[in-house]
């Protein structure tokens, strides 16, 4: 069905830029769209920022040994880089998620995903100019502050713009693209840490600088990504939402050469300017308590596994297997590839087999495989190569599960609370595993005691298994369902229940 025959909104007072009551088919019209060039623009403009995050974190992990060497230009130890600096990065991400998450729900997705990327880029550039350890620590925190805001703004925007038929796989692959950046960061660190090419005090700085250049390119693409029509019609901008969706429909009909099918239905909502923290808290914890437990479990499990263990992967190689600091990037590139291939190959199953089965199985399986890896490591049966192979298999499943945590939180809570819900569970889960994890794990790996590193592996594995069991009972069957069907907007007069 073409644009002219699409159901028109039935507005009450304020349906354009004010507030009132509006009946609209915008959600159904978005969900029935076939995949198109417009959707690719959304994916590239919003999703590619995870490549930057992966690049950033991996570079820091791989240059930790170099920064600790005399002549690096910084008086800092490897444990401080993988411990204090890593914890500050995560602390900044948690703080930024909460701060920008609230602003995202209040002022819109588009404004905030432009601002958060700018903060991220500025802090990364300042990191490259570090001359003292306190400066490095400060801008690691601010870099995390920007990326935390990205998690809230980007995930909410993506899920609201992508059709329900593709939402699961697209969200997983986008979040998994973090590992494309990790591969780039690992390989980049090999070149940048080669003292035959760059001096010790320059190579690591150029690594951060190249990340800034990539981010500027993403910023240019992102200028063309529109505001979420779902956010617009709830926040008193119904006419803007209708105009945007109509223009997209016309573009897709021209591209496909055929009329679009009619939308499945309409929704009537009471428009509002903003939602208070009290309403958000009551919605998340009183109206959807089971979903809150699920979200927290998934985020804590994946946060500890990734922030506690992968931050120190390079340290494990150098401490236990005498791998030179300049060569750790080769090993990390391998496990990063496993991380990306997992969501790429398994993502489609989240839309077909279903969320509950796939979330629980990826979490539990990755945990069991990690227990096996810990056992082999404790026996002394692993080399740097075989440990990397084990990690590659573990993270093939763990990365898929971790990506599904972001997908889950972004689709199981009402529209008005979406960004803040993502921010809250990301912040709490990541703080639990992502701040304490690097601090504890840096001490464990630095000690050189096998048993202490095994313990860290086992804790991460146990939390992943526990989260998988929770998902088996509490996960929501959200596959191929509209966001409004999964969690009815608060602005609808008749509200659903958990």
Short mmCIF file of C-alpha atoms in Angstrom, two decimals:
data_model
loop_
_atom_site.label_atom_id
_atom_site.label_comp_id
_atom_site.label_asym_id
_atom_site.label_seq_id
_atom_site.Cartn_x
_atom_site.Cartn_y
_atom_site.Cartn_z
CA UNK A 1 0.00 0.00 0.00
CA UNK A 2 1.36 3.41 -0.91
CA UNK A 3 1.72 6.41 1.29
CA UNK A 4 -1.50 8.04 0.25
CA UNK A 5 -3.56 5.05 1.35
CA UNK A 6 -1.78 4.61 4.70
CA UNK A 7 -4.03 5.26 7.72
CA UNK A 8 -3.93 8.89 8.71
CA UNK A 9 -3.54 9.89 12.34
CA UNK A 10 -6.60 10.91 14.28
CA UNK A 11 -5.26 13.68 16.47
CA UNK A 12 -6.72 15.55 19.35
CA UNK A 13 -5.40 18.85 20.62
CA UNK A 14 -1.68 19.20 20.27
CA UNK A 15 -1.03 16.27 17.93
CA UNK A 16 1.57 18.23 16.00
CA UNK A 17 4.04 19.77 18.40
CA UNK A 18 2.02 19.94 21.58
CA UNK A 19 0.40 17.20 23.64
CA UNK A 20 -2.97 15.51 23.42
CA UNK A 21 -4.41 12.21 22.24
CA UNK A 22 -3.38 10.71 18.92
CA UNK A 23 -4.27 7.55 17.01
CA UNK A 24 -1.52 6.43 14.69
CA UNK A 25 -0.35 3.44 12.65
CA UNK A 26 3.31 4.51 12.74
CA UNK A 27 4.58 1.45 14.69
CA UNK A 28 2.75 -1.00 12.40
CA UNK A 29 3.92 0.88 9.31
CA UNK A 30 7.53 0.67 10.45
CA UNK A 31 7.29 -3.03 11.32
CA UNK A 32 5.83 -4.07 7.96
CA UNK A 33 8.63 -2.43 5.92
CA UNK A 34 10.87 -4.79 3.91
CA UNK A 35 14.63 -4.55 4.37
CA UNK A 36 15.97 -1.66 2.29
CA UNK A 37 18.82 0.77 1.68
CA UNK A 38 17.28 3.04 4.31
CA UNK A 39 17.72 0.34 6.95
CA UNK A 40 21.33 -0.15 5.90
CA UNK A 41 21.88 3.56 6.46
CA UNK A 42 20.52 3.16 10.01
CA UNK A 43 22.81 0.20 10.67
CA UNK A 44 25.91 1.95 9.34
CA UNK A 45 25.17 5.28 10.97
CA UNK A 46 24.37 3.89 14.40
CA UNK A 47 25.86 0.44 14.64
CA UNK A 48 29.40 1.19 13.57
CA UNK A 49 30.15 3.02 16.82
CA UNK A 50 30.64 -0.37 18.50
CA UNK A 51 33.59 -0.85 16.18
CA UNK A 52 35.09 2.23 17.80
CA UNK A 53 34.44 0.86 21.28
CA UNK A 54 36.09 -2.44 20.39
CA UNK A 55 39.04 -0.62 18.86
CA UNK A 56 39.44 1.52 21.96
CA UNK A 57 39.26 -1.22 24.59
CA UNK A 58 41.50 -3.59 22.64
CA UNK A 59 44.17 -0.99 22.03
CA UNK A 60 44.32 -0.22 25.75
CA UNK A 61 44.58 -3.89 26.64
CA UNK A 62 47.33 -4.53 24.13
CA UNK A 63 49.40 -1.41 24.85
CA UNK A 64 49.32 -1.98 28.63
CA UNK A 65 52.71 -3.64 28.58
CA UNK A 66 54.21 -0.96 26.36
CA UNK A 67 52.90 1.90 28.49
CA UNK A 68 54.60 0.33 31.52
CA UNK A 69 57.98 0.26 29.76
CA UNK A 70 60.55 2.98 30.26
CA UNK A 71 60.43 5.52 27.47
CA UNK A 72 56.67 5.24 26.82
CA UNK A 73 56.10 8.82 27.92
CA UNK A 74 53.92 7.80 30.87
CA UNK A 75 54.89 6.78 34.41
CA UNK A 76 52.33 3.98 34.74
CA UNK A 77 52.30 0.24 35.40
CA UNK A 78 50.62 -2.49 33.37
CA UNK A 79 48.36 -3.32 36.32
CA UNK A 80 47.25 0.32 36.51
CA UNK A 81 46.31 0.28 32.83
CA UNK A 82 44.35 -3.00 32.98
CA UNK A 83 43.10 -2.33 36.52
CA UNK A 84 42.57 1.31 37.52
CA UNK A 85 42.24 2.72 34.00
CA UNK A 86 39.93 -0.12 32.91
CA UNK A 87 37.76 0.33 36.00
CA UNK A 88 37.58 4.09 35.42
CA UNK A 89 36.56 3.51 31.80
CA UNK A 90 33.73 1.26 32.94
CA UNK A 91 32.77 3.65 35.77
CA UNK A 92 32.55 6.43 33.20
CA UNK A 93 30.42 4.23 30.96
CA UNK A 94 28.00 3.48 33.81
CA UNK A 95 27.74 7.16 34.74
CA UNK A 96 27.35 8.24 31.13
CA UNK A 97 24.67 5.63 30.48
CA UNK A 98 22.52 6.92 33.33
CA UNK A 99 23.07 10.59 32.53
CA UNK A 100 22.57 10.36 28.78
CA UNK A 101 19.89 7.66 29.09
CA UNK A 102 17.64 10.06 30.96
CA UNK A 103 18.32 12.80 28.41
CA UNK A 104 17.64 10.38 25.54
CA UNK A 105 14.15 9.54 26.78
CA UNK A 106 13.47 13.22 27.45
CA UNK A 107 14.98 14.99 24.43
CA UNK A 108 15.08 12.31 21.75
CA UNK A 109 17.40 9.68 20.34
CA UNK A 110 18.96 11.75 17.57
CA UNK A 111 20.17 14.71 19.62
CA UNK A 112 21.83 12.45 22.12
CA UNK A 113 23.53 10.00 19.76
CA UNK A 114 25.22 13.00 18.14
CA UNK A 115 26.32 14.46 21.48
CA UNK A 116 27.56 11.18 22.96
CA UNK A 117 29.73 10.43 19.93
CA UNK A 118 31.24 13.92 20.14
CA UNK A 119 32.08 13.38 23.84
CA UNK A 120 33.61 10.02 23.04
CA UNK A 121 35.79 11.41 20.25
CA UNK A 122 37.00 14.40 22.25
CA UNK A 123 38.02 12.26 25.22
CA UNK A 124 39.78 9.73 22.99
CA UNK A 125 41.79 12.51 21.36
CA UNK A 126 42.81 13.79 24.79
CA UNK A 127 43.87 10.28 25.81
CA UNK A 128 46.33 10.26 22.93
CA UNK A 129 47.90 13.42 24.39
CA UNK A 130 48.40 11.95 27.89
CA UNK A 131 51.58 13.16 29.58
CA UNK A 132 50.85 12.05 33.17
CA UNK A 133 49.03 9.03 34.59
CA UNK A 134 46.28 11.21 36.12
CA UNK A 135 45.55 12.69 32.69
CA UNK A 136 45.32 9.20 31.20
CA UNK A 137 42.96 8.09 33.99
CA UNK A 138 40.77 11.19 33.64
CA UNK A 139 40.21 10.83 29.91
CA UNK A 140 39.71 7.08 30.14
CA UNK A 141 36.81 7.93 32.45
CA UNK A 142 35.45 10.56 30.05
CA UNK A 143 35.83 8.23 27.07
CA UNK A 144 33.74 5.69 28.93
CA UNK A 145 31.27 8.46 29.81
CA UNK A 146 30.64 9.02 26.11
CA UNK A 147 30.41 5.35 25.18
CA UNK A 148 27.96 4.69 28.03
CA UNK A 149 25.65 7.31 26.57
CA UNK A 150 25.99 5.62 23.20
CA UNK A 151 24.70 2.33 24.58
CA UNK A 152 21.45 3.95 25.76
CA UNK A 153 20.85 6.25 22.77
CA UNK A 154 21.87 3.81 20.04
CA UNK A 155 20.18 0.62 21.20
CA UNK A 156 16.86 2.39 21.79
CA UNK A 157 17.01 4.07 18.37
CA UNK A 158 17.95 0.89 16.51
CA UNK A 159 15.16 -1.22 17.96
CA UNK A 160 12.58 1.50 17.27
CA UNK A 161 13.61 1.85 13.62
CA UNK A 162 14.23 -1.78 12.60
CA UNK A 163 11.21 -3.94 11.55
CA UNK A 164 10.19 -6.62 14.07
CA UNK A 165 10.98 -9.43 11.62
CA UNK A 166 14.68 -8.50 11.63
CA UNK A 167 15.11 -6.83 15.02
CA UNK A 168 16.81 -9.71 16.83
CA UNK A 169 19.50 -10.51 14.29
CA UNK A 170 20.21 -6.87 13.46
CA UNK A 171 20.57 -5.89 17.12
CA UNK A 172 22.87 -8.84 17.83
CA UNK A 173 25.09 -8.27 14.82
CA UNK A 174 25.36 -4.55 15.56
CA UNK A 175 26.36 -5.16 19.17
CA UNK A 176 28.67 -7.94 18.01
CA UNK A 177 30.40 -5.57 15.60
CA UNK A 178 32.31 -4.38 18.67
CA UNK A 179 34.61 -7.27 17.84
CA UNK A 180 35.38 -6.04 14.35
CA UNK A 181 36.88 -3.05 16.12
CA UNK A 182 38.67 -5.41 18.48
CA UNK A 183 40.24 -7.21 15.52
CA UNK A 184 41.31 -3.87 14.08
CA UNK A 185 42.66 -2.74 17.45
CA UNK A 186 44.60 -5.97 17.91
CA UNK A 187 46.20 -5.81 14.47
CA UNK A 188 46.75 -2.07 14.73
CA UNK A 189 48.58 -2.49 18.03
CA UNK A 190 51.01 -4.90 16.38
CA UNK A 191 52.09 -2.20 13.94
CA UNK A 192 51.95 0.66 16.41
CA UNK A 193 54.00 -1.21 19.02
CA UNK A 194 56.73 -2.11 16.54
CA UNK A 195 59.62 0.08 17.65
CA UNK A 196 61.25 -0.37 14.25
CA UNK A 197 58.38 1.71 12.85
CA UNK A 198 57.35 4.06 15.69
CA UNK A 199 59.15 5.20 18.85
CA UNK A 200 57.86 3.86 22.16
CA UNK A 201 56.28 7.16 23.11
CA UNK A 202 54.48 7.68 19.77
CA UNK A 203 52.97 4.42 18.52
CA UNK A 204 50.33 4.06 21.24
CA UNK A 205 49.33 7.71 20.81
CA UNK A 206 48.77 7.25 17.08
CA UNK A 207 46.58 4.22 17.84
CA UNK A 208 44.12 6.42 19.73
CA UNK A 209 44.37 9.15 17.09
CA UNK A 210 43.36 6.76 14.32
CA UNK A 211 40.27 5.86 16.35
CA UNK A 212 39.33 9.52 16.37
CA UNK A 213 39.61 9.71 12.58
CA UNK A 214 37.31 6.70 12.18
CA UNK A 215 34.85 8.27 14.61
CA UNK A 216 34.71 11.48 12.61
CA UNK A 217 33.73 9.49 9.52
CA UNK A 218 30.93 7.81 11.50
CA UNK A 219 29.79 11.22 12.75
CA UNK A 220 29.36 12.40 9.15
CA UNK A 221 27.23 9.36 8.28
CA UNK A 222 25.18 9.69 11.46
CA UNK A 223 23.99 13.16 10.48
CA UNK A 224 21.55 11.49 8.06
CA UNK A 225 19.98 9.16 10.65
CA UNK A 226 16.51 10.48 11.63
CA UNK A 227 14.80 10.74 14.98
CA UNK A 228 12.75 7.72 16.06
CA UNK A 229 9.14 8.20 14.86
CA UNK A 230 8.03 6.20 17.88
CA UNK A 231 9.63 8.77 20.18
CA UNK A 232 8.18 11.61 18.12
CA UNK A 233 4.52 10.62 18.23
CA UNK A 234 4.57 9.99 21.98
CA UNK A 235 6.32 13.30 22.70
CA UNK A 236 3.85 15.56 20.93
CA UNK A 237 5.40 15.47 17.46
CA UNK A 238 2.89 13.29 15.67
CA UNK A 239 2.98 15.23 12.41
CA UNK A 240 6.76 14.94 12.19
CA UNK A 241 6.50 11.18 12.77
CA UNK A 242 3.90 10.80 10.02
CA UNK A 243 5.94 12.85 7.55
CA UNK A 244 9.09 10.85 8.26
CA UNK A 245 7.43 7.45 7.88
CA UNK A 246 5.64 8.58 4.72
CA UNK A 247 8.91 9.68 3.14
CA UNK A 248 10.53 6.35 4.03
CA UNK A 249 7.60 4.42 2.56
CA UNK A 250 7.85 6.35 -0.70
CA UNK A 251 11.59 5.72 -0.86
CA UNK A 252 11.18 1.98 -0.27
CA UNK A 253 8.34 1.64 -2.77
CA UNK A 254 10.53 3.26 -5.42
CA UNK A 255 13.40 0.96 -4.49
CA UNK A 256 11.30 -2.25 -4.51
CA UNK A 257 9.06 -1.26 -7.40
CA UNK A 258 5.89 -2.40 -5.64
CA UNK A 259 3.30 -1.14 -3.18
CA UNK A 260 3.66 -1.89 0.52
CA UNK A 261 1.08 -4.07 2.28
CA UNK A 262 -1.37 -2.38 4.66
CA UNK A 263 -0.20 -1.91 8.24
CA UNK A 264 -1.51 -4.33 10.86
CA UNK A 265 -3.21 -1.84 13.14
CA UNK A 266 -3.26 1.44 15.02
CA UNK A 267 -2.50 2.62 18.52
CA UNK A 268 -4.05 5.45 20.51
CA UNK A 269 -1.85 7.20 23.03
CA UNK A 270 -1.91 10.24 25.29
CA UNK A 271 1.09 12.34 24.30
CA UNK A 272 3.41 13.62 26.99
CA UNK A 273 6.59 15.69 27.12
CA UNK A 274 8.58 13.62 29.60
CA UNK A 275 8.52 10.81 32.15
CA UNK A 276 9.77 11.25 35.72
CA UNK A 277 12.21 8.94 37.48
CA UNK A 278 9.46 7.81 39.83
CA UNK A 279 7.28 6.59 36.98
CA UNK A 280 10.24 4.85 35.34
CA UNK A 281 11.17 3.05 38.58
CA UNK A 282 7.59 1.96 39.25
CA UNK A 283 7.23 0.70 35.70
CA UNK A 284 10.45 -1.31 35.63
CA UNK A 285 10.36 -2.80 39.12
CA UNK A 286 6.67 -2.88 40.13
CA UNK A 287 4.99 -3.54 36.80
CA UNK A 288 7.71 -5.76 35.30
CA UNK A 289 9.62 -7.33 38.23
CA UNK A 290 10.41 -10.61 36.42
CA UNK A 291 11.82 -8.72 33.46
CA UNK A 292 13.92 -6.60 35.83
CA UNK A 293 15.45 -9.73 37.39
CA UNK A 294 16.12 -11.15 33.93
CA UNK A 295 17.81 -7.97 32.72
CA UNK A 296 20.01 -7.64 35.77
CA UNK A 297 21.09 -11.28 35.57
CA UNK A 298 22.05 -11.07 31.91
CA UNK A 299 24.06 -7.88 32.34
CA UNK A 300 25.96 -9.02 35.44
CA UNK A 301 26.91 -12.32 33.83
CA UNK A 302 28.25 -10.88 30.61
CA UNK A 303 29.81 -7.82 32.23
CA UNK A 304 32.01 -9.84 34.56
CA UNK A 305 33.06 -12.25 31.85
CA UNK A 306 34.10 -9.55 29.41
CA UNK A 307 35.25 -6.66 31.56
CA UNK A 308 37.07 -8.82 34.09
CA UNK A 309 38.73 -11.34 31.80
CA UNK A 310 39.23 -9.92 28.32
CA UNK A 311 40.68 -6.69 29.72
CA UNK A 312 43.52 -8.87 31.09
CA UNK A 313 43.92 -11.32 28.22
CA UNK A 314 47.18 -9.74 27.09
CA UNK A 315 48.51 -9.86 30.66
CA UNK A 316 47.74 -13.58 30.86
CA UNK A 317 49.70 -14.25 27.68
CA UNK A 318 52.73 -12.29 28.82
CA UNK A 319 52.64 -13.53 32.45
CA UNK A 320 52.02 -17.25 31.96
CA UNK A 321 53.24 -17.93 28.42
CA UNK A 322 56.01 -15.34 27.94
CA UNK A 323 54.37 -13.86 24.84
CA UNK A 324 56.11 -10.57 23.93
CA UNK A 325 53.93 -7.51 24.44
CA UNK A 326 54.21 -6.65 20.76
CA UNK A 327 52.72 -10.01 19.73
CA UNK A 328 49.63 -10.21 21.94
CA UNK A 329 47.59 -8.54 19.21
CA UNK A 330 47.78 -11.65 17.01
CA UNK A 331 46.16 -13.78 19.69
CA UNK A 332 43.52 -11.21 20.53
CA UNK A 333 42.58 -10.86 16.86
CA UNK A 334 41.71 -14.58 16.83
CA UNK A 335 39.38 -14.47 19.83
CA UNK A 336 37.87 -11.23 18.55
CA UNK A 337 37.00 -13.01 15.30
CA UNK A 338 35.24 -15.74 17.27
CA UNK A 339 33.28 -13.07 19.13
CA UNK A 340 31.99 -11.48 15.94
CA UNK A 341 31.24 -14.70 14.07
CA UNK A 342 28.98 -15.88 16.92
CA UNK A 343 26.29 -13.16 16.60
CA UNK A 344 26.74 -13.16 12.82
CA UNK A 345 25.92 -16.86 12.47
CA UNK A 346 23.54 -17.34 15.39
CA UNK A 347 21.68 -14.02 15.27
CA UNK A 348 19.03 -15.21 12.82
CA UNK A 349 18.03 -17.99 15.23
CA UNK A 350 16.88 -15.39 17.76
CA UNK A 351 14.16 -14.39 15.27
CA UNK A 352 13.25 -17.96 14.27
CA UNK A 353 13.98 -20.44 17.07
CA UNK A 354 13.17 -17.76 19.64
CA UNK A 355 14.62 -15.57 22.36
CA UNK A 356 14.17 -17.86 25.37
CA UNK A 357 15.93 -20.90 23.92
CA UNK A 358 18.76 -18.95 22.31
CA UNK A 359 19.51 -16.61 25.23
CA UNK A 360 19.56 -19.38 27.84
CA UNK A 361 21.56 -21.81 25.69
CA UNK A 362 24.26 -19.33 24.67
CA UNK A 363 24.79 -18.20 28.26
CA UNK A 364 24.89 -21.70 29.77
CA UNK A 365 27.02 -23.20 27.01
CA UNK A 366 29.62 -20.43 27.18
CA UNK A 367 29.79 -20.83 30.96
CA UNK A 368 30.31 -24.59 30.75
CA UNK A 369 33.00 -24.20 28.11
CA UNK A 370 34.75 -21.62 30.30
CA UNK A 371 34.71 -24.05 33.23
CA UNK A 372 36.41 -26.56 30.93
CA UNK A 373 39.00 -23.99 29.89
CA UNK A 374 39.73 -23.17 33.55
CA UNK A 375 40.24 -26.89 34.28
CA UNK A 376 42.70 -27.29 31.40
CA UNK A 377 44.54 -24.12 32.40
CA UNK A 378 44.84 -25.35 35.99
CA UNK A 379 46.31 -28.67 34.79
CA UNK A 380 48.92 -26.86 32.73
CA UNK A 381 47.57 -28.44 29.56
CA UNK A 382 47.34 -25.23 27.57
CA UNK A 383 49.76 -23.17 25.55
CA UNK A 384 49.24 -19.61 24.37
CA UNK A 385 47.81 -21.00 21.13
CA UNK A 386 45.47 -23.59 22.66
CA UNK A 387 44.27 -21.16 25.35
CA UNK A 388 43.40 -18.73 22.57
CA UNK A 389 41.56 -21.51 20.70
CA UNK A 390 39.55 -22.35 23.83
CA UNK A 391 38.69 -18.71 24.36
CA UNK A 392 37.65 -18.39 20.74
CA UNK A 393 35.08 -21.18 21.18
CA UNK A 394 33.87 -19.85 24.55
CA UNK A 395 33.39 -16.36 23.21
CA UNK A 396 31.64 -17.55 20.04
CA UNK A 397 28.68 -18.31 22.30
CA UNK A 398 29.36 -15.74 25.04
CA UNK A 399 29.40 -12.85 22.58
CA UNK A 400 26.03 -13.92 21.19
CA UNK A 401 24.61 -14.12 24.69
CA UNK A 402 26.11 -10.79 25.73
CA UNK A 403 24.67 -9.07 22.67
CA UNK A 404 21.26 -10.53 23.48
CA UNK A 405 21.36 -8.78 26.88
CA UNK A 406 21.24 -5.40 25.12
CA UNK A 407 18.54 -6.67 22.76
CA UNK A 408 16.45 -7.95 25.67
CA UNK A 409 16.48 -4.78 27.76
CA UNK A 410 15.84 -2.56 24.74
CA UNK A 411 12.64 -4.39 23.74
CA UNK A 412 10.91 -5.66 26.92
CA UNK A 413 10.15 -2.32 28.61
CA UNK A 414 7.71 0.41 27.51
CA UNK A 415 8.72 2.96 24.91
CA UNK A 416 8.84 5.87 27.35
CA UNK A 417 11.36 4.12 29.61
CA UNK A 418 13.44 2.30 26.99
CA UNK A 419 16.66 4.34 26.99
CA UNK A 420 16.64 4.74 30.76
CA UNK A 421 16.02 1.02 31.27
CA UNK A 422 18.97 0.19 29.04
CA UNK A 423 21.09 2.70 30.92
CA UNK A 424 20.08 1.44 34.36
CA UNK A 425 20.65 -2.26 33.78
CA UNK A 426 23.82 -1.62 31.82
CA UNK A 427 25.13 0.60 34.63
CA UNK A 428 24.21 -1.69 37.52
CA UNK A 429 25.27 -4.90 35.80
CA UNK A 430 28.46 -3.42 34.45
CA UNK A 431 29.32 -1.79 37.78
CA UNK A 432 28.93 -5.14 39.50
CA UNK A 433 31.14 -7.04 37.08
CA UNK A 434 32.93 -4.35 35.13
CA UNK A 435 34.39 -2.15 37.84
CA UNK A 436 35.24 -4.75 40.47
CA UNK A 437 36.22 -7.28 37.80
CA UNK A 438 39.20 -5.49 36.24
CA UNK A 439 40.49 -4.38 39.65
CA UNK A 440 40.38 -7.91 41.06
CA UNK A 441 41.52 -9.62 37.89
CA UNK A 442 44.51 -7.33 37.41
CA UNK A 443 45.76 -8.37 40.84
CA UNK A 444 45.12 -12.06 40.14
CA UNK A 445 46.97 -12.15 36.82
CA UNK A 446 49.81 -9.94 38.03
CA UNK A 447 50.53 -12.41 40.86
CA UNK A 448 51.51 -15.09 38.36
CA UNK A 449 49.70 -17.73 40.43
CA UNK A 450 47.78 -20.16 38.23
CA UNK A 451 45.16 -20.93 40.87
CA UNK A 452 44.15 -17.30 41.25
CA UNK A 453 43.61 -16.88 37.52
CA UNK A 454 41.62 -20.12 37.45
CA UNK A 455 39.39 -18.70 40.20
CA UNK A 456 38.64 -15.63 38.07
CA UNK A 457 37.71 -17.89 35.15
CA UNK A 458 35.40 -19.93 37.37
CA UNK A 459 33.61 -16.89 38.77
CA UNK A 460 32.91 -15.60 35.27
CA UNK A 461 31.73 -19.05 34.15
CA UNK A 462 29.46 -19.45 37.16
CA UNK A 463 27.77 -16.10 36.61
CA UNK A 464 27.17 -16.87 32.94
CA UNK A 465 25.58 -20.22 33.77
CA UNK A 466 23.41 -18.65 36.47
CA UNK A 467 22.19 -15.97 34.06
CA UNK A 468 21.38 -18.62 31.48
CA UNK A 469 19.25 -20.52 34.00
CA UNK A 470 17.39 -17.33 34.89
CA UNK A 471 16.75 -16.71 31.17
CA UNK A 472 15.35 -20.23 30.74
CA UNK A 473 12.55 -19.33 33.16
CA UNK A 474 12.08 -15.59 32.68
CA UNK A 475 13.03 -14.69 29.09
CA UNK A 476 10.27 -13.03 27.05
CA UNK A 477 9.19 -14.52 23.72
CA UNK A 478 9.71 -11.27 21.82
CA UNK A 479 10.63 -12.69 18.43
CA UNK A 480 8.75 -11.16 15.46
CA UNK A 481 6.51 -9.11 17.79
CA UNK A 482 6.10 -5.35 17.71
CA UNK A 483 7.63 -3.39 20.56
CA UNK A 484 4.19 -2.11 21.53
CA UNK A 485 2.91 -5.68 21.80
CA UNK A 486 5.85 -6.81 23.96
CA UNK A 487 5.48 -3.87 26.36
CA UNK A 488 2.49 -1.59 25.95
CA UNK A 489 3.45 2.13 26.07
CA UNK A 490 2.68 3.90 29.33
CA UNK A 491 0.82 6.50 27.31
CA UNK A 492 -1.85 3.96 26.30
CA UNK A 493 -4.88 4.34 28.55
CA UNK A 494 -5.24 0.61 29.22
CA UNK A 495 -1.94 -0.81 30.48
CA UNK A 496 -0.87 -4.44 30.40
CA UNK A 497 0.97 -6.43 33.03
CA UNK A 498 4.03 -8.59 33.30
#
